[in-house]
Short mmCIF file of C-alpha atoms and ligand atoms in Angstrom, two decimals:
data_model
loop_
_atom_site.label_atom_id
_atom_site.label_comp_id
_atom_site.label_asym_id
_atom_site.label_seq_id
_atom_site.Cartn_x
_atom_site.Cartn_y
_atom_site.Cartn_z
CA MET S 16 63.91 115.00 119.73
CA GLY S 17 67.73 115.42 119.48
CA ARG S 18 70.30 113.45 117.68
CA ARG S 19 72.28 110.54 119.21
CA ALA S 20 75.21 108.44 118.03
CA ARG S 21 74.29 105.58 115.80
CA THR S 22 74.91 102.41 117.65
CA LEU S 23 75.63 98.76 116.73
CA ALA S 24 71.95 97.93 117.63
CA ASP S 25 70.81 100.37 114.92
CA LEU S 26 72.57 98.17 112.28
CA ALA S 27 70.46 95.43 110.53
CA ALA S 28 71.87 91.88 110.97
CA ALA S 29 72.70 91.76 107.24
CA ASP S 30 75.05 94.81 107.64
CA LEU S 31 77.28 92.85 109.82
CA ASN S 32 76.98 89.17 108.83
CA GLY S 33 80.25 88.36 106.83
CA THR S 34 81.12 92.07 106.79
CA GLY S 35 84.57 93.45 107.54
CA VAL S 36 84.33 95.69 110.61
CA LEU S 37 87.22 97.84 111.74
CA VAL S 38 86.98 98.60 115.42
CA ARG S 39 89.06 101.27 116.96
CA VAL S 40 89.62 100.01 120.62
CA ASP S 41 91.73 101.26 123.39
CA PHE S 42 94.19 98.54 124.35
CA ASN S 43 96.65 100.92 125.86
CA VAL S 44 97.33 98.61 128.76
CA PRO S 45 100.31 98.56 131.28
CA LEU S 46 102.97 96.00 130.45
CA ASP S 47 105.59 94.78 132.93
CA GLU S 48 109.40 94.39 132.11
CA GLY S 49 108.76 91.02 130.56
CA GLY S 50 106.22 92.56 128.17
CA GLU S 51 103.31 90.84 130.01
CA VAL S 52 99.91 92.73 130.58
CA THR S 53 99.64 93.67 134.17
CA ASP S 54 96.19 95.18 134.11
CA ALA S 55 93.73 93.92 131.52
CA THR S 56 90.73 96.32 132.47
CA ARG S 57 90.77 97.99 129.20
CA VAL S 58 90.70 94.68 127.35
CA ASP S 59 87.81 93.46 129.42
CA ALA S 60 85.94 96.68 128.93
CA THR S 61 85.92 95.97 125.19
CA LEU S 62 84.55 92.48 125.32
CA PRO S 63 80.86 93.48 125.04
CA THR S 64 81.57 95.15 121.70
CA VAL S 65 83.73 92.21 120.42
CA ARG S 66 81.24 89.64 121.57
CA ALA S 67 78.31 91.43 119.95
CA LEU S 68 80.18 91.69 116.64
CA ALA S 69 81.18 88.05 116.76
CA GLU S 70 77.65 86.92 117.29
CA ALA S 71 76.52 88.98 114.47
CA GLY S 72 79.04 87.15 112.30
CA ALA S 73 81.21 90.24 111.63
CA ARG S 74 84.75 89.79 110.34
CA ILE S 75 86.34 91.68 113.22
CA LEU S 76 89.51 93.78 112.79
CA LEU S 77 90.73 95.56 115.90
CA VAL S 78 93.03 98.46 115.89
CA SER S 79 94.66 100.14 118.87
CA HIS S 80 97.72 102.03 120.05
CA LEU S 81 99.87 101.12 123.05
CA GLY S 82 102.21 103.63 124.60
CA ARG S 83 104.08 106.24 122.69
CA PRO S 84 106.42 104.53 120.15
CA ASP S 85 106.57 107.84 118.23
CA GLY S 86 105.90 106.64 114.84
CA GLN S 87 108.52 103.81 114.98
CA ARG S 88 108.45 100.02 115.25
CA ASP S 89 109.22 99.17 118.93
CA PRO S 90 109.17 95.61 120.09
CA ALA S 91 108.56 96.65 123.76
CA ALA S 92 105.23 98.30 122.69
CA SER S 93 103.99 95.40 120.54
CA LEU S 94 100.30 94.47 121.01
CA ALA S 95 101.15 90.65 120.62
CA PRO S 96 100.80 90.02 124.37
CA VAL S 97 97.35 91.83 124.23
CA ALA S 98 96.22 89.56 121.41
CA ARG S 99 97.09 86.62 123.77
CA VAL S 100 95.13 88.14 126.72
CA LEU S 101 92.14 88.88 124.44
CA SER S 102 92.18 85.28 123.03
CA GLU S 103 92.10 83.96 126.70
CA ARG S 104 89.25 86.23 127.72
CA LEU S 105 87.19 85.41 124.57
CA GLY S 106 87.90 81.76 124.73
CA ALA S 107 88.62 81.88 120.97
CA PRO S 108 91.67 82.44 118.81
CA VAL S 109 92.69 86.00 117.99
CA SER S 110 94.90 86.48 114.90
CA PHE S 111 97.55 89.00 115.26
CA LEU S 112 98.32 90.91 112.09
CA GLU S 113 101.73 92.34 112.02
CA ALA S 114 101.85 93.50 108.35
CA PRO S 115 101.66 97.30 108.13
CA PRO S 116 98.44 99.08 106.69
CA GLY S 117 98.81 99.56 102.95
CA SER S 118 100.75 96.25 102.48
CA THR S 119 99.39 93.33 100.48
CA GLY S 120 100.27 91.21 103.44
CA LEU S 121 97.77 92.99 105.65
CA THR S 122 95.13 93.25 102.96
CA SER S 123 95.19 89.42 102.32
CA ALA S 124 95.46 88.48 106.00
CA ALA S 125 92.42 90.84 106.76
CA ARG S 126 90.49 89.21 104.00
CA ASN S 127 91.17 85.79 105.46
CA VAL S 128 89.55 86.60 108.67
CA ALA S 129 86.35 84.46 108.76
CA ALA S 130 82.92 85.59 109.75
CA GLY S 131 82.74 85.74 113.57
CA ASP S 132 86.48 85.70 113.97
CA VAL S 133 88.74 88.24 115.50
CA ALA S 134 91.99 89.76 114.42
CA LEU S 135 94.13 92.52 116.07
CA LEU S 136 96.43 94.72 114.12
CA GLU S 137 99.87 95.65 115.42
CA ASN S 138 100.27 98.95 117.39
CA ILE S 139 98.97 101.68 115.09
CA ARG S 140 101.48 104.18 116.59
CA PHE S 141 104.39 102.41 114.93
CA HIS S 142 103.28 104.56 112.02
CA PRO S 143 104.08 108.34 112.06
CA GLY S 144 100.83 108.92 110.12
CA GLU S 145 98.62 107.91 113.08
CA THR S 146 98.91 110.89 115.31
CA ARG S 147 99.15 113.27 112.26
CA ASN S 148 95.74 111.77 110.97
CA ASP S 149 97.54 111.15 107.74
CA PRO S 150 94.96 110.43 104.98
CA GLU S 151 97.08 107.81 103.40
CA LEU S 152 97.23 105.74 106.69
CA ALA S 153 93.53 106.39 107.28
CA GLY S 154 92.65 105.25 103.74
CA ALA S 155 94.71 102.06 103.99
CA LEU S 156 92.84 101.21 107.27
CA ALA S 157 89.46 102.01 105.62
CA ASP S 158 90.31 99.70 102.71
CA LEU S 159 90.20 96.79 105.10
CA ALA S 160 86.58 97.17 106.10
CA GLU S 161 83.10 98.28 105.33
CA VAL S 162 81.87 99.33 108.75
CA PHE S 163 83.57 101.43 111.39
CA VAL S 164 83.07 101.11 115.09
CA GLY S 165 84.49 103.72 117.43
CA ASP S 166 85.01 102.20 120.87
CA ALA S 167 88.25 103.85 122.02
CA PHE S 168 87.02 106.47 124.44
CA GLY S 169 90.51 106.98 125.75
CA VAL S 170 91.52 108.64 122.57
CA ALA S 171 88.24 110.34 121.68
CA HIS S 172 89.75 113.68 122.46
CA ARG S 173 92.33 113.25 119.69
CA ALA S 174 91.83 113.32 115.90
CA HIS S 175 94.14 110.45 114.75
CA ALA S 176 94.08 108.29 111.62
CA SER S 177 92.65 105.19 113.18
CA ASN S 178 89.84 106.87 115.16
CA VAL S 179 88.81 109.85 113.00
CA GLY S 180 90.48 109.58 109.61
CA ALA S 181 89.55 106.03 108.96
CA ALA S 182 85.98 106.62 110.21
CA ARG S 183 85.63 109.44 107.68
CA ALA S 184 87.02 107.29 104.89
CA ILE S 185 84.60 104.49 105.58
CA ARG S 186 81.76 106.92 105.48
CA GLU S 187 82.89 108.39 102.26
CA LYS S 188 82.59 105.01 100.69
CA GLY S 189 79.08 104.63 102.06
CA GLY S 190 79.81 102.52 105.22
CA PRO S 191 78.16 103.04 108.56
CA VAL S 192 80.22 104.65 111.29
CA VAL S 193 78.95 103.57 114.65
CA VAL S 194 79.62 103.92 118.30
CA GLY S 195 80.82 100.74 120.21
CA ARG S 196 79.30 99.46 123.46
CA LEU S 197 82.14 100.77 125.68
CA MET S 198 82.13 104.28 124.29
CA GLU S 199 78.32 104.28 124.37
CA LYS S 200 78.44 103.48 128.09
CA GLU S 201 81.09 106.11 128.75
CA LEU S 202 79.05 108.79 126.98
CA ARG S 203 75.87 107.87 128.73
CA PHE S 204 77.45 108.01 132.38
CA LEU S 205 79.41 111.24 131.78
CA ARG S 206 76.56 113.03 129.98
CA GLU S 207 73.99 111.98 132.38
CA ALA S 208 76.06 113.23 135.28
CA LEU S 209 76.46 116.62 133.56
CA LYS S 210 73.16 117.08 131.87
CA ALA S 211 70.60 116.88 134.71
CA PRO S 212 72.56 116.14 137.78
CA GLU S 213 70.75 115.09 140.86
CA ARG S 214 71.59 117.73 143.48
CA PRO S 215 73.78 118.56 145.27
CA PHE S 216 76.19 118.09 142.53
CA VAL S 217 79.78 117.78 143.94
CA ALA S 218 82.99 117.68 142.01
CA VAL S 219 86.16 116.50 143.67
CA LEU S 220 89.36 117.60 141.77
CA GLY S 221 92.92 116.79 142.65
CA GLY S 222 96.15 115.58 140.99
CA ALA S 223 99.52 117.09 140.24
CA LYS S 224 98.76 119.90 137.91
CA ILE S 225 96.23 122.76 137.90
CA SER S 226 97.16 123.64 134.25
CA GLY S 227 95.35 120.73 132.49
CA LYS S 228 92.35 121.13 134.87
CA ILE S 229 91.81 124.86 135.16
CA GLU S 230 89.37 124.74 132.30
CA LEU S 231 87.61 121.88 133.97
CA ILE S 232 87.23 123.97 137.12
CA GLU S 233 85.95 126.88 135.11
CA ALA S 234 83.55 124.93 133.04
CA ILE S 235 82.18 122.92 135.95
CA LEU S 236 81.87 125.61 138.60
CA PRO S 237 78.62 127.08 137.26
CA GLN S 238 77.01 123.69 137.09
CA THR S 239 78.10 122.33 140.51
CA ASP S 240 77.03 123.08 144.14
CA ALA S 241 80.55 122.51 145.42
CA VAL S 242 84.08 121.85 143.96
CA LEU S 243 86.36 120.18 146.43
CA VAL S 244 89.91 120.75 145.63
CA GLY S 245 92.92 118.53 146.82
CA GLY S 246 96.18 117.41 145.56
CA ALA S 247 98.98 119.62 144.45
CA MET S 248 96.34 121.71 142.70
CA ALA S 249 95.30 122.94 146.23
CA ASN S 250 98.84 124.16 146.80
CA THR S 251 98.53 126.68 143.99
CA PHE S 252 95.29 127.96 145.53
CA PHE S 253 96.98 128.21 148.97
CA LYS S 254 99.68 130.35 147.35
CA ALA S 255 97.01 132.51 145.78
CA LEU S 256 95.55 133.02 149.22
CA GLY S 257 99.07 134.21 150.49
CA LEU S 258 99.69 131.08 152.60
CA GLU S 259 103.04 129.55 153.21
CA VAL S 260 103.44 126.39 151.09
CA GLY S 261 107.01 125.71 151.88
CA ARG S 262 108.65 123.55 149.21
CA SER S 263 105.43 122.03 147.95
CA LEU S 264 104.70 121.45 144.27
CA ILE S 265 103.03 124.55 142.86
CA GLU S 266 102.60 126.18 139.54
CA PRO S 267 103.82 129.80 139.85
CA GLU S 268 102.47 130.94 136.52
CA ARG S 269 98.90 129.73 137.55
CA VAL S 270 98.66 131.58 140.82
CA GLU S 271 97.06 134.70 139.30
CA MET S 272 94.54 132.41 137.56
CA ALA S 273 93.86 130.63 140.84
CA ARG S 274 93.35 133.97 142.57
CA GLU S 275 90.70 135.10 140.01
CA LEU S 276 88.98 131.69 140.17
CA LEU S 277 88.80 132.06 143.98
CA ASP S 278 87.18 135.49 143.59
CA ARG S 279 84.69 134.29 141.18
CA ALA S 280 83.81 131.05 142.86
CA GLY S 281 83.04 132.26 146.15
CA GLU S 282 82.02 129.55 148.81
CA ARG S 283 81.47 126.96 146.05
CA LEU S 284 85.23 126.26 145.88
CA VAL S 285 86.13 124.28 148.90
CA LEU S 286 89.89 124.24 149.77
CA PRO S 287 91.54 121.89 152.24
CA VAL S 288 91.74 123.31 155.80
CA ASP S 289 94.75 121.15 156.72
CA ALA S 290 97.47 119.03 155.12
CA ILE S 291 99.88 116.16 155.67
CA VAL S 292 103.35 117.54 155.27
CA ALA S 293 106.94 116.09 155.37
CA GLU S 294 110.43 117.32 154.54
CA ALA S 295 110.43 114.94 151.57
CA LEU S 296 107.69 113.21 149.64
CA GLU S 297 109.22 109.62 150.01
CA PRO S 298 107.58 106.33 150.89
CA GLU S 299 109.48 106.20 154.28
CA ALA S 300 108.93 109.87 155.13
CA SER S 301 107.88 110.83 158.64
CA ALA S 302 104.83 113.02 158.03
CA ARG S 303 102.67 115.11 160.28
CA SER S 304 99.40 116.94 159.95
CA ALA S 305 99.27 120.72 159.89
CA ASP S 306 96.64 123.34 159.74
CA ARG S 307 96.86 125.11 156.32
CA ASP S 308 98.32 128.26 157.95
CA ALA S 309 100.93 126.23 159.89
CA VAL S 310 102.82 124.88 156.98
CA GLY S 311 106.62 125.44 157.53
CA PRO S 312 109.22 126.83 154.95
CA ASN S 313 110.78 123.44 154.60
CA ASP S 314 107.53 121.40 154.43
CA ARG S 315 106.19 119.65 151.36
CA ILE S 316 102.36 119.16 151.23
CA GLY S 317 101.70 115.50 150.34
CA ASP S 318 98.11 115.01 151.18
CA ILE S 319 94.97 116.56 152.57
CA GLY S 320 94.78 116.38 156.40
CA PRO S 321 92.26 114.66 158.71
CA ALA S 322 89.98 117.81 159.19
CA THR S 323 89.81 118.10 155.45
CA ARG S 324 89.00 114.42 155.10
CA ALA S 325 86.03 115.05 157.38
CA LEU S 326 84.93 118.18 155.65
CA PHE S 327 85.06 116.50 152.18
CA ASP S 328 83.27 113.42 153.68
CA ARG S 329 80.27 115.53 154.82
CA GLN S 330 79.95 117.21 151.39
CA ILE S 331 80.29 113.96 149.49
CA ARG S 332 77.76 112.21 151.77
CA ALA S 333 75.07 114.69 151.05
CA ALA S 334 75.64 114.60 147.33
CA GLY S 335 73.21 113.38 144.64
CA THR S 336 75.89 113.30 141.89
CA VAL S 337 79.76 113.14 142.47
CA LEU S 338 82.44 113.55 139.78
CA TRP S 339 85.87 112.76 140.96
CA ASN S 340 89.08 113.44 139.08
CA GLY S 341 92.68 113.57 140.53
CA PRO S 342 94.07 112.01 143.78
CA MET S 343 93.96 114.16 146.93
CA GLY S 344 97.67 113.41 147.62
CA VAL S 345 100.66 111.32 146.58
CA PHE S 346 98.64 108.23 147.06
CA GLU S 347 101.32 105.93 145.70
CA MET S 348 103.25 106.41 149.06
CA PRO S 349 101.65 105.25 152.34
CA PRO S 350 102.35 108.32 154.31
CA PHE S 351 100.40 110.40 151.84
CA ALA S 352 97.61 107.88 150.71
CA GLU S 353 94.98 108.31 153.36
CA GLY S 354 93.30 111.35 152.07
CA THR S 355 92.75 109.77 148.58
CA PHE S 356 91.51 106.58 149.98
CA ALA S 357 89.19 108.33 152.43
CA VAL S 358 87.67 110.34 149.46
CA ALA S 359 87.30 107.05 147.51
CA ARG S 360 85.43 105.48 150.44
CA SER S 361 83.18 108.44 150.83
CA ILE S 362 82.22 108.42 147.25
CA ALA S 363 81.66 104.61 147.39
CA GLU S 364 79.26 105.28 150.45
CA ALA S 365 77.55 107.98 148.46
CA THR S 366 76.87 105.45 145.53
CA GLY S 367 75.38 102.98 148.19
CA ARG S 368 72.99 105.89 149.20
CA GLY S 369 71.73 106.26 145.65
CA ALA S 370 74.14 108.94 144.32
CA LEU S 371 75.41 108.80 140.82
CA THR S 372 79.21 108.59 141.10
CA VAL S 373 81.65 108.89 138.23
CA VAL S 374 85.41 108.57 138.38
CA GLY S 375 87.64 109.92 135.58
CA GLY S 376 91.36 109.72 135.23
CA GLY S 377 93.80 106.88 135.20
CA ASP S 378 95.39 107.61 138.57
CA SER S 379 92.15 108.19 140.23
CA ALA S 380 90.84 104.92 138.91
CA ALA S 381 94.04 103.20 140.18
CA ALA S 382 93.37 104.84 143.50
CA ALA S 383 89.78 103.57 143.80
CA GLU S 384 91.12 100.14 142.92
CA ALA S 385 93.81 100.38 145.65
CA ALA S 386 91.20 101.63 148.21
CA GLY S 387 89.18 98.41 147.41
CA VAL S 388 86.06 100.38 146.34
CA ALA S 389 86.39 100.43 142.48
CA ASP S 390 83.31 98.17 142.13
CA ARG S 391 81.24 100.58 144.22
CA MET S 392 81.48 103.49 141.87
CA SER S 393 78.58 104.00 139.38
CA HIS S 394 81.02 104.36 136.62
CA ILE S 395 84.88 104.50 136.25
CA SER S 396 85.85 106.06 132.91
CA THR S 397 88.58 104.38 130.87
CA GLY S 398 89.45 107.76 129.40
CA GLY S 399 91.32 110.26 131.46
CA GLY S 400 91.86 113.21 128.99
CA ALA S 401 88.65 112.39 127.12
CA SER S 402 86.56 112.48 130.20
CA LEU S 403 88.08 115.75 131.33
CA ASP S 404 87.46 117.38 127.97
CA LEU S 405 83.90 116.08 127.86
CA MET S 406 83.24 117.50 131.34
CA ALA S 407 84.80 120.71 130.33
CA GLY S 408 82.45 120.97 127.43
CA LYS S 409 84.99 120.61 124.75
CA ALA S 410 84.43 118.84 121.46
CA LEU S 411 85.59 115.25 121.19
CA PRO S 412 86.69 114.48 117.56
CA GLY S 413 86.33 110.76 118.09
CA VAL S 414 82.72 111.18 119.04
CA ASP S 415 81.86 113.92 116.66
CA VAL S 416 82.92 111.73 113.74
CA LEU S 417 80.23 109.05 114.37
CA ASP S 418 77.00 108.88 112.38
CA THR S 419 74.04 110.34 114.29
CA VAL S 420 70.31 109.23 114.18
CA ASP S 421 67.14 110.86 115.51
CA GLY S 422 66.83 110.25 119.15
CA ASP S 423 67.98 111.15 122.64
CA ASP S 424 71.11 110.08 124.37
CA GLU S 425 69.60 107.84 127.05
P1 ADP Z 519 94.36 111.35 137.01
O1 ADP Z 519 95.29 110.47 136.42
O2 ADP Z 519 93.44 110.71 137.97
O3 ADP Z 519 93.80 112.39 136.14
P2 ADP Z 519 96.59 113.18 137.70
O4 ADP Z 519 97.36 112.45 136.62
O5 ADP Z 519 96.11 114.57 137.42
O6 ADP Z 519 95.35 112.32 138.10
O7 ADP Z 519 97.35 113.27 139.06
C1 ADP Z 519 97.96 112.12 139.71
C2 ADP Z 519 99.20 112.52 140.41
O8 ADP Z 519 99.12 113.62 141.26
C3 ADP Z 519 99.58 111.33 141.23
O9 ADP Z 519 100.76 110.67 140.63
C4 ADP Z 519 99.94 111.93 142.64
O10 ADP Z 519 101.00 111.49 143.24
C5 ADP Z 519 99.98 113.42 142.29
N1 ADP Z 519 99.79 114.29 143.41
C6 ADP Z 519 98.74 114.42 144.07
N2 ADP Z 519 98.87 115.30 145.12
C7 ADP Z 519 100.14 115.70 145.11
C8 ADP Z 519 100.88 116.58 145.80
N3 ADP Z 519 100.34 117.22 146.99
N4 ADP Z 519 102.24 116.72 145.47
C9 ADP Z 519 102.77 116.15 144.55
N5 ADP Z 519 101.99 115.32 143.67
C10 ADP Z 519 100.75 115.04 143.94
MG1 MG Z 520 97.27 110.67 135.48
#
């Protein structure tokens, strides 16, 4: 028997009833100009944890970041609108606690949260100590509660004060440090996909940059039966093959690395055979499809072409497991969206045929949504960077900090 993260279900009812519970959530949601929440997916994803704690009679203190206010108070990055959305979703009041950690104002406000009630702290990244994992900030947060729940998968790849420092500080005073429902689900799907994948195991990788994902390709190649590469990432591989890429986005300093990877991967690395090209990557661009050896010196590659869509579709259809990260093109613009949407549909159909399909990455999740197939994926991860690090076999500080118990992950 191995070890698994200690869960909320592992705690006795008495551990939670009337107890202060600090929950690190990921409420890093998009806001519009008026400061209203435009997509509450991340709030909704946290509801199972919040409801379970409320039913257990916990005094719930939620802490999150929003955006990158760089250690300074920034009204445009306030979590106040998120507290309102959360309150609507729960059908219960949510107190919004603006006083900073370490202040008597916050300490007494936190003490006044009744059993079963919910409070949300102001954006923790207003404090410079958050991203530095400052022990003083971590200690001030830990002073507010007796139990820690880690539910912010989106920051699990970072060691910050609110997801790692505070968890350690609560453990040091003898409190349990457990995984929340959302993070538990994220880990279950991603690990299941990687541990004993139903074959063929196909990874679909795209997006703008090869650099952040090169480790992922390297880590995943030995485990997969095929890695389908699209997006601007493919351009760097084209360059490595000596093909003309015109004025496409490439990463010159990664060409050598791409060449080595091609040598090592052999046929398992599947590159596009054609592309959608235009003189400019603009919403109104007049685009055409071109074989990959017919890209002109003034062209920019904006998407995979129709022959590649068909090629990728065949591979995805036959798959038992699919991991998708990164759009196949500039899907935000109609002339370059079809490759990404076609891949999203192929993956949705694979799910329908019984494949386990997992989507990681914010833009890929948005693309699945825009293609109208988000609800036909086995799992869409709320954590872009964290899901990539997990897939690449890297340690996740926000997961490693959790208590473990005897047992297996599933
Ligand atoms: P994710 O958020 O799913 O991890 P990334 O952030 O890595 O994905 O990449 C998404 C971005 O990649 C999108 O904004 C998309 O426009 C861009 N992109 C994809 N293909 C190309 C391309 N051929 N040229 C330029 N940008 C591209
Ligand atoms: Mg992105």
